[in-house]
CSV table of C-alpha atoms in Angstrom, one decimal:
chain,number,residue,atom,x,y,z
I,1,UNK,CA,87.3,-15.2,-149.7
I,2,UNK,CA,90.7,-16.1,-151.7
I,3,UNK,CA,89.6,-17.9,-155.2
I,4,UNK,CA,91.9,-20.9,-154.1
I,5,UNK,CA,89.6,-22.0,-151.1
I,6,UNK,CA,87.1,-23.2,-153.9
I,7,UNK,CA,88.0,-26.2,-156.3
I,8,UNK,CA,86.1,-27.0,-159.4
I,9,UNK,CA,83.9,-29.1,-157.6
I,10,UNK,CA,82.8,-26.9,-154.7
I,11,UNK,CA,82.0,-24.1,-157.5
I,12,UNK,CA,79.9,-26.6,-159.7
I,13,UNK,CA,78.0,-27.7,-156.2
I,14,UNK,CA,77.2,-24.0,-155.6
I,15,UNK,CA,76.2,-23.0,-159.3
I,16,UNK,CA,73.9,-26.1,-159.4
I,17,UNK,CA,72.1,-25.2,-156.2
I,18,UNK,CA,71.8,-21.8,-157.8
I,19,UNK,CA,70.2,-23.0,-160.8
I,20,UNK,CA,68.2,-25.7,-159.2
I,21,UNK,CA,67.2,-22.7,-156.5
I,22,UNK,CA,65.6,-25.3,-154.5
I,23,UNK,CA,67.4,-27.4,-151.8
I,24,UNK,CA,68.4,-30.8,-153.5
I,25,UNK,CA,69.2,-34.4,-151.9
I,26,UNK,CA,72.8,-35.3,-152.1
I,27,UNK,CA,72.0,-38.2,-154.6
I,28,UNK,CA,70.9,-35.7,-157.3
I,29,UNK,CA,74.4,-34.4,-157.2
I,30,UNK,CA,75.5,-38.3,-157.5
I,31,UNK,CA,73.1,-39.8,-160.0
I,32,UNK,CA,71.8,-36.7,-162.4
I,33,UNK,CA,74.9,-34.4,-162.0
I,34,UNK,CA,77.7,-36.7,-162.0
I,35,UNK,CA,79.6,-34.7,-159.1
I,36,UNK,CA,80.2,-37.1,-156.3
I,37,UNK,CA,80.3,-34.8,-152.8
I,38,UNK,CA,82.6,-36.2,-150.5
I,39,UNK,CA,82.4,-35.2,-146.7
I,40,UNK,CA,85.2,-33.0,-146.9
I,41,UNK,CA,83.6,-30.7,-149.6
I,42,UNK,CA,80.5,-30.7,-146.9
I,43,UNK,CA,82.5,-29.8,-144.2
I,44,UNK,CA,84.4,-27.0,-146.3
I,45,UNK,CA,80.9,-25.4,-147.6
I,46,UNK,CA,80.0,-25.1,-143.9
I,47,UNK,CA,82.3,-23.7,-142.6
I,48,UNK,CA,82.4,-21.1,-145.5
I,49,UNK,CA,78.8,-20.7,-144.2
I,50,UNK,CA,78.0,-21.3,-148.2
I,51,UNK,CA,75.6,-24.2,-147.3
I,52,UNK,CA,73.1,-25.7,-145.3
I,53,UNK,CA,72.8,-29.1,-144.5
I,54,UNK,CA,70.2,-31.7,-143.7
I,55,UNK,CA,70.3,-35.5,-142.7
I,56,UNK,CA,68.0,-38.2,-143.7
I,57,UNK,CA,68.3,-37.8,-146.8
I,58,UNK,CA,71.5,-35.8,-146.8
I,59,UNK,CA,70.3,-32.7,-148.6
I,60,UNK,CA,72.0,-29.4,-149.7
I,61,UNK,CA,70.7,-25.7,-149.8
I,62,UNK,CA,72.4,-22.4,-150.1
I,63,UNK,CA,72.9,-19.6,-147.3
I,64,UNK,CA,72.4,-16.1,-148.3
I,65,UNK,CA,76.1,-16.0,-148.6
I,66,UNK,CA,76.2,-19.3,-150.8
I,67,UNK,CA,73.6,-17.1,-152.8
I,68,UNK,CA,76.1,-14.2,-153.4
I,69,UNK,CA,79.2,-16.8,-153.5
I,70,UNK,CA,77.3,-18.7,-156.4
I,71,UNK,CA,76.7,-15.5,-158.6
I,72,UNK,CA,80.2,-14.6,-158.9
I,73,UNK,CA,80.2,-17.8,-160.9
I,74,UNK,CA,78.5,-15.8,-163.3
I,75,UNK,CA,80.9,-14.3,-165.6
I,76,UNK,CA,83.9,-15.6,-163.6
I,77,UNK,CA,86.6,-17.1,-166.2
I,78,UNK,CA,87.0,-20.8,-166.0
I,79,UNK,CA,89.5,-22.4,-163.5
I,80,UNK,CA,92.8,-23.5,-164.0
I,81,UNK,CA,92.3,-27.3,-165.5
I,82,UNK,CA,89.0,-27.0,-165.8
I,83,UNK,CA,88.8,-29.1,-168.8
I,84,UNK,CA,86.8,-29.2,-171.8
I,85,UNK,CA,83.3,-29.6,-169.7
I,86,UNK,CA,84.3,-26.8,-167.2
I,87,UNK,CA,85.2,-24.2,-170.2
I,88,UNK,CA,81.9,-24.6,-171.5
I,89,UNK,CA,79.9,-24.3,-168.2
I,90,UNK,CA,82.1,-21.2,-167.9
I,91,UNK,CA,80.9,-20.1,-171.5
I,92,UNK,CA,77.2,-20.7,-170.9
I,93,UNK,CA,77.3,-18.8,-167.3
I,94,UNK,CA,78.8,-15.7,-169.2
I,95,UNK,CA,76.0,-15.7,-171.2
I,96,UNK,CA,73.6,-16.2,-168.3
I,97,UNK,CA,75.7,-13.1,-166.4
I,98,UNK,CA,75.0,-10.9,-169.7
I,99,UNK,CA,71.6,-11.9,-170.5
I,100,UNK,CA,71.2,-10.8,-166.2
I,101,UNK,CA,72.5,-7.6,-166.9
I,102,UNK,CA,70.5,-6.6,-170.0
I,103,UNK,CA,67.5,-7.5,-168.0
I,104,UNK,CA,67.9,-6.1,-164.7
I,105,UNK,CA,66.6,-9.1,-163.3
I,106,UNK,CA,68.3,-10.2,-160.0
I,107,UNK,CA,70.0,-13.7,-160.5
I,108,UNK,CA,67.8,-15.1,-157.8
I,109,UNK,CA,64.7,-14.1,-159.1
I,110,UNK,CA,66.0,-15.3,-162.8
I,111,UNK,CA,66.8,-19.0,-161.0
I,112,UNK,CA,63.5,-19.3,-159.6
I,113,UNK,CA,61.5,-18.5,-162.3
I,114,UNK,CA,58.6,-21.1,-163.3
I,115,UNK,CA,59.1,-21.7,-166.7
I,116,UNK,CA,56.2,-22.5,-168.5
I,117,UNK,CA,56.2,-21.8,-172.4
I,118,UNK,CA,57.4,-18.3,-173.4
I,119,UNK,CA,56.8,-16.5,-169.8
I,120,UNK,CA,60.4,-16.4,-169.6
I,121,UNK,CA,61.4,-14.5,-172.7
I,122,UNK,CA,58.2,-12.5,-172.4
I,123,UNK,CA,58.6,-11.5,-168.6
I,124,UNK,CA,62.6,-10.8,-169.3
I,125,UNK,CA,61.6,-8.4,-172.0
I,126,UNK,CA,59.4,-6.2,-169.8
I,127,UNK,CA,61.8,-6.2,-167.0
I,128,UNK,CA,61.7,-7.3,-163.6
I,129,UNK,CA,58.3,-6.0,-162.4
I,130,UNK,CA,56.8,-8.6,-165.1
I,131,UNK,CA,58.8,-11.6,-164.0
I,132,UNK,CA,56.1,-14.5,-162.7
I,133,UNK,CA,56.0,-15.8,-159.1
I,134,UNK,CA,58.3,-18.7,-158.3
I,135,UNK,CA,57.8,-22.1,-158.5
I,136,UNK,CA,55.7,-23.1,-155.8
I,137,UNK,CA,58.2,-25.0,-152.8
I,138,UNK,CA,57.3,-28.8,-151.8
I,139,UNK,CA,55.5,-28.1,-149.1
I,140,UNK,CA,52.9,-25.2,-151.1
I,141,UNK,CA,52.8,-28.5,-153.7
I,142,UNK,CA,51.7,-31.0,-150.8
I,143,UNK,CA,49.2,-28.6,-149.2
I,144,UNK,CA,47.7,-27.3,-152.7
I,145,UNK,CA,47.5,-30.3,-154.3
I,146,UNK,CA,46.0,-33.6,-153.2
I,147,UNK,CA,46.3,-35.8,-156.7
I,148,UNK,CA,49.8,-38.1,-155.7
I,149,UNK,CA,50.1,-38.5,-159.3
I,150,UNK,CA,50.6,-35.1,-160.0
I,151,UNK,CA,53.2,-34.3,-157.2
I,152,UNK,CA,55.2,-37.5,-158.6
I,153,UNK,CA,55.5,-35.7,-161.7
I,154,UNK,CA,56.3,-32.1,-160.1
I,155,UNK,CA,59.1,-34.5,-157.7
I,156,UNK,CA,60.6,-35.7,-161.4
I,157,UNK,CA,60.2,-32.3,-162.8
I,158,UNK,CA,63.0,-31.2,-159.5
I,159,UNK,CA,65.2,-34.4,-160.4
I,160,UNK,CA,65.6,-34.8,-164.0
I,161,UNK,CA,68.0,-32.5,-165.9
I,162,UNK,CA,65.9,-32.0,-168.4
I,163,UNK,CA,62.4,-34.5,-170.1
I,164,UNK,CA,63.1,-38.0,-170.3
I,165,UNK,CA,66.3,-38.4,-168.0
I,166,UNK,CA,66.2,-41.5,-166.1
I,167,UNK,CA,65.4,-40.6,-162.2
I,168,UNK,CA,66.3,-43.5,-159.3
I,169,UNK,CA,62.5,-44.1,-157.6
I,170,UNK,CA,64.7,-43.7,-154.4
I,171,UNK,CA,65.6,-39.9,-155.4
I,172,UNK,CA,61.9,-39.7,-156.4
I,173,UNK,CA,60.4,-41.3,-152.8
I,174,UNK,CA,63.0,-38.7,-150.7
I,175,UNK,CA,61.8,-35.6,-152.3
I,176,UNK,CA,58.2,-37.3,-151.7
I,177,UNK,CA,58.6,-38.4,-147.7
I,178,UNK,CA,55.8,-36.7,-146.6
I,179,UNK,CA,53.8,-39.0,-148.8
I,180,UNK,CA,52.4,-43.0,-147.9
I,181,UNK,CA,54.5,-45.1,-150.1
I,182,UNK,CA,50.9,-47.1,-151.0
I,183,UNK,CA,49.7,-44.0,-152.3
I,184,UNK,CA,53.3,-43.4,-154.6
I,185,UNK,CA,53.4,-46.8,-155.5
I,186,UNK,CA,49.7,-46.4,-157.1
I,187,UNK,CA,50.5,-42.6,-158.7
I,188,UNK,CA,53.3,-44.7,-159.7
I,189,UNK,CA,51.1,-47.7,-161.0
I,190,UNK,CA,48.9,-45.5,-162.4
I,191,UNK,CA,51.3,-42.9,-164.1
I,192,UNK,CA,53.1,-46.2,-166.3
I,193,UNK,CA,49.9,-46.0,-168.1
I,194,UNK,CA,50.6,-42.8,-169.7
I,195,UNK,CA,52.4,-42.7,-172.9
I,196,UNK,CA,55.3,-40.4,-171.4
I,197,UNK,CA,55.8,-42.0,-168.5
I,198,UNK,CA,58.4,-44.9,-168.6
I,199,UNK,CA,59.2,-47.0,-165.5
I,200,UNK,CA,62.2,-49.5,-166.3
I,201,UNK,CA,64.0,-51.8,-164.2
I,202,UNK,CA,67.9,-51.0,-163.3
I,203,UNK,CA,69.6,-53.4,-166.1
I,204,UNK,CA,72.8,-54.4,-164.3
I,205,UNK,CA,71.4,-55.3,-160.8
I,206,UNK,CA,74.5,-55.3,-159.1
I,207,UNK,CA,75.3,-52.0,-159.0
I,208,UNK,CA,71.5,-51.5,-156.7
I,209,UNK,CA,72.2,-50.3,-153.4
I,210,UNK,CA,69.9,-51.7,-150.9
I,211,UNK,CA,67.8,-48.3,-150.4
I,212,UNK,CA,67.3,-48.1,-154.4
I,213,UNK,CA,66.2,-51.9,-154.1
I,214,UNK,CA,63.8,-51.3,-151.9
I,215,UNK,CA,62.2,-48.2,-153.4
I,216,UNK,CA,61.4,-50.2,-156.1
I,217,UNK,CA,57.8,-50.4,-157.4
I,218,UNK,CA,56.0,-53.5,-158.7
I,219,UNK,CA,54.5,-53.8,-162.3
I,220,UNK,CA,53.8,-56.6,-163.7
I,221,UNK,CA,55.7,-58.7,-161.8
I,222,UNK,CA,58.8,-56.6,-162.4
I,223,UNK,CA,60.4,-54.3,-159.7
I,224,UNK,CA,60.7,-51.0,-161.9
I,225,UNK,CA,63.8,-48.8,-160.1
I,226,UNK,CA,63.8,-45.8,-162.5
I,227,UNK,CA,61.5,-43.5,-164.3
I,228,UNK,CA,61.4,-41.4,-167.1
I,229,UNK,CA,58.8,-39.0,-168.1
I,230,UNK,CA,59.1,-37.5,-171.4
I,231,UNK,CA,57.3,-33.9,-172.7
């Protein structure tokens, strides 16, 4: 595959699915990663056989090949006009490719790592055999754990970029579809009760769409349309 087939964009779509190592809505690519994906960088990923693709919501995964396509971002140099942002993600995944090597660890099993505390560090030290199972997928969640609130936090925990990003309830209720939305609008209810949980209404209301109006939940007389949960 000739470098020129893949432009900035289709590169960062691959390397985020490769981080995110889960398969991710297209509106996390719109509203948390700032990449709007146009059919035609769809269509192009397909046919490259780099993605998969699901409707309702429109949701993107990686193919094996996407997999191996992805990990030659590691260490690649930056494109052409790549700008100041795309230099920098080109820094930080040479530093990922080296900190791969030095480990031995497989850049699939790095990716899908649960990261909780120091396991990472610790696990990367021993080598791979130490490395901790991944991060359970949504349907292990759904069938392990009955508590709603606590798969609306594990759904932020796949939206957010990182504690305390704002997440559209809309984002939040797709990853959660197998869910009533009476019981995600009382984890929901509930959850605004805690101190790190913040539920906050869009504050210019004209740039709702009418799916992100209607995944709204009501507090306090209020529709809230984003959340927030801080560590």
């Amino acid at each position: 595959m000739s470098e020129k087939e893949l432009t900035l964009v289709d590169r960062c779509i691959l390397v985020t699915l490769m981080i995110k190592a889960t398969p991710l809505p297209q509106t996390y690519f719109t509203n948390i990663v700032g990449i709007s994906i146009k059919p035609d960088h769809r269509r192009k990923l397909l046919s490259l056989e780099l993605i998969e693709v699901t409707a309702k919501p429109i949701t993107l995964a990686l193919t094996d090949e996407g997999w191996r396509r992805a990990g030659e971002e590691l260490g690649a140099e930056a494109p052409k006009r790549a700008g100041a942002a795309g230099g920098t993600l080109y820094v930080a995944l040479d530093f990922l490719r080296r900190l791969i090597d030095h480990s031995g660890t497989q850049a699939d099993d790095l990716f899908r790592l649960q990261i909780n505390g120091g396991d990472v560090v610790s696990a990367l030290a021993a080598g791979p055999s130490a490395l901790p199972d991944a991060a359970p997928s949504q349907d292990a969640v759904a069938t392990t754990d009955a508590d709603p609130a606590i798969l609306v936090r594990r759904a932020y925990q796949e939206l957010a970029g990182k504690p305390g990003d704002y997440v559209m309830l809309s984002d939040l209720r797709s990853v959660l579809d197998d869910l009533p939305r009476a019981e995600v609008d009382a984890a929901l209810i509930r959850l605004n009760r805690d101190r790190n949980v913040h539920l906050v209404p869009e504050s210019n209301q004209k740039v709702l769409r009418p799916e992100e109006r209607a995944a709204a939940v009501s507090i306090g007389n209020q529709d809230k349309h984003l959340i927030a949960i801080s560590s």
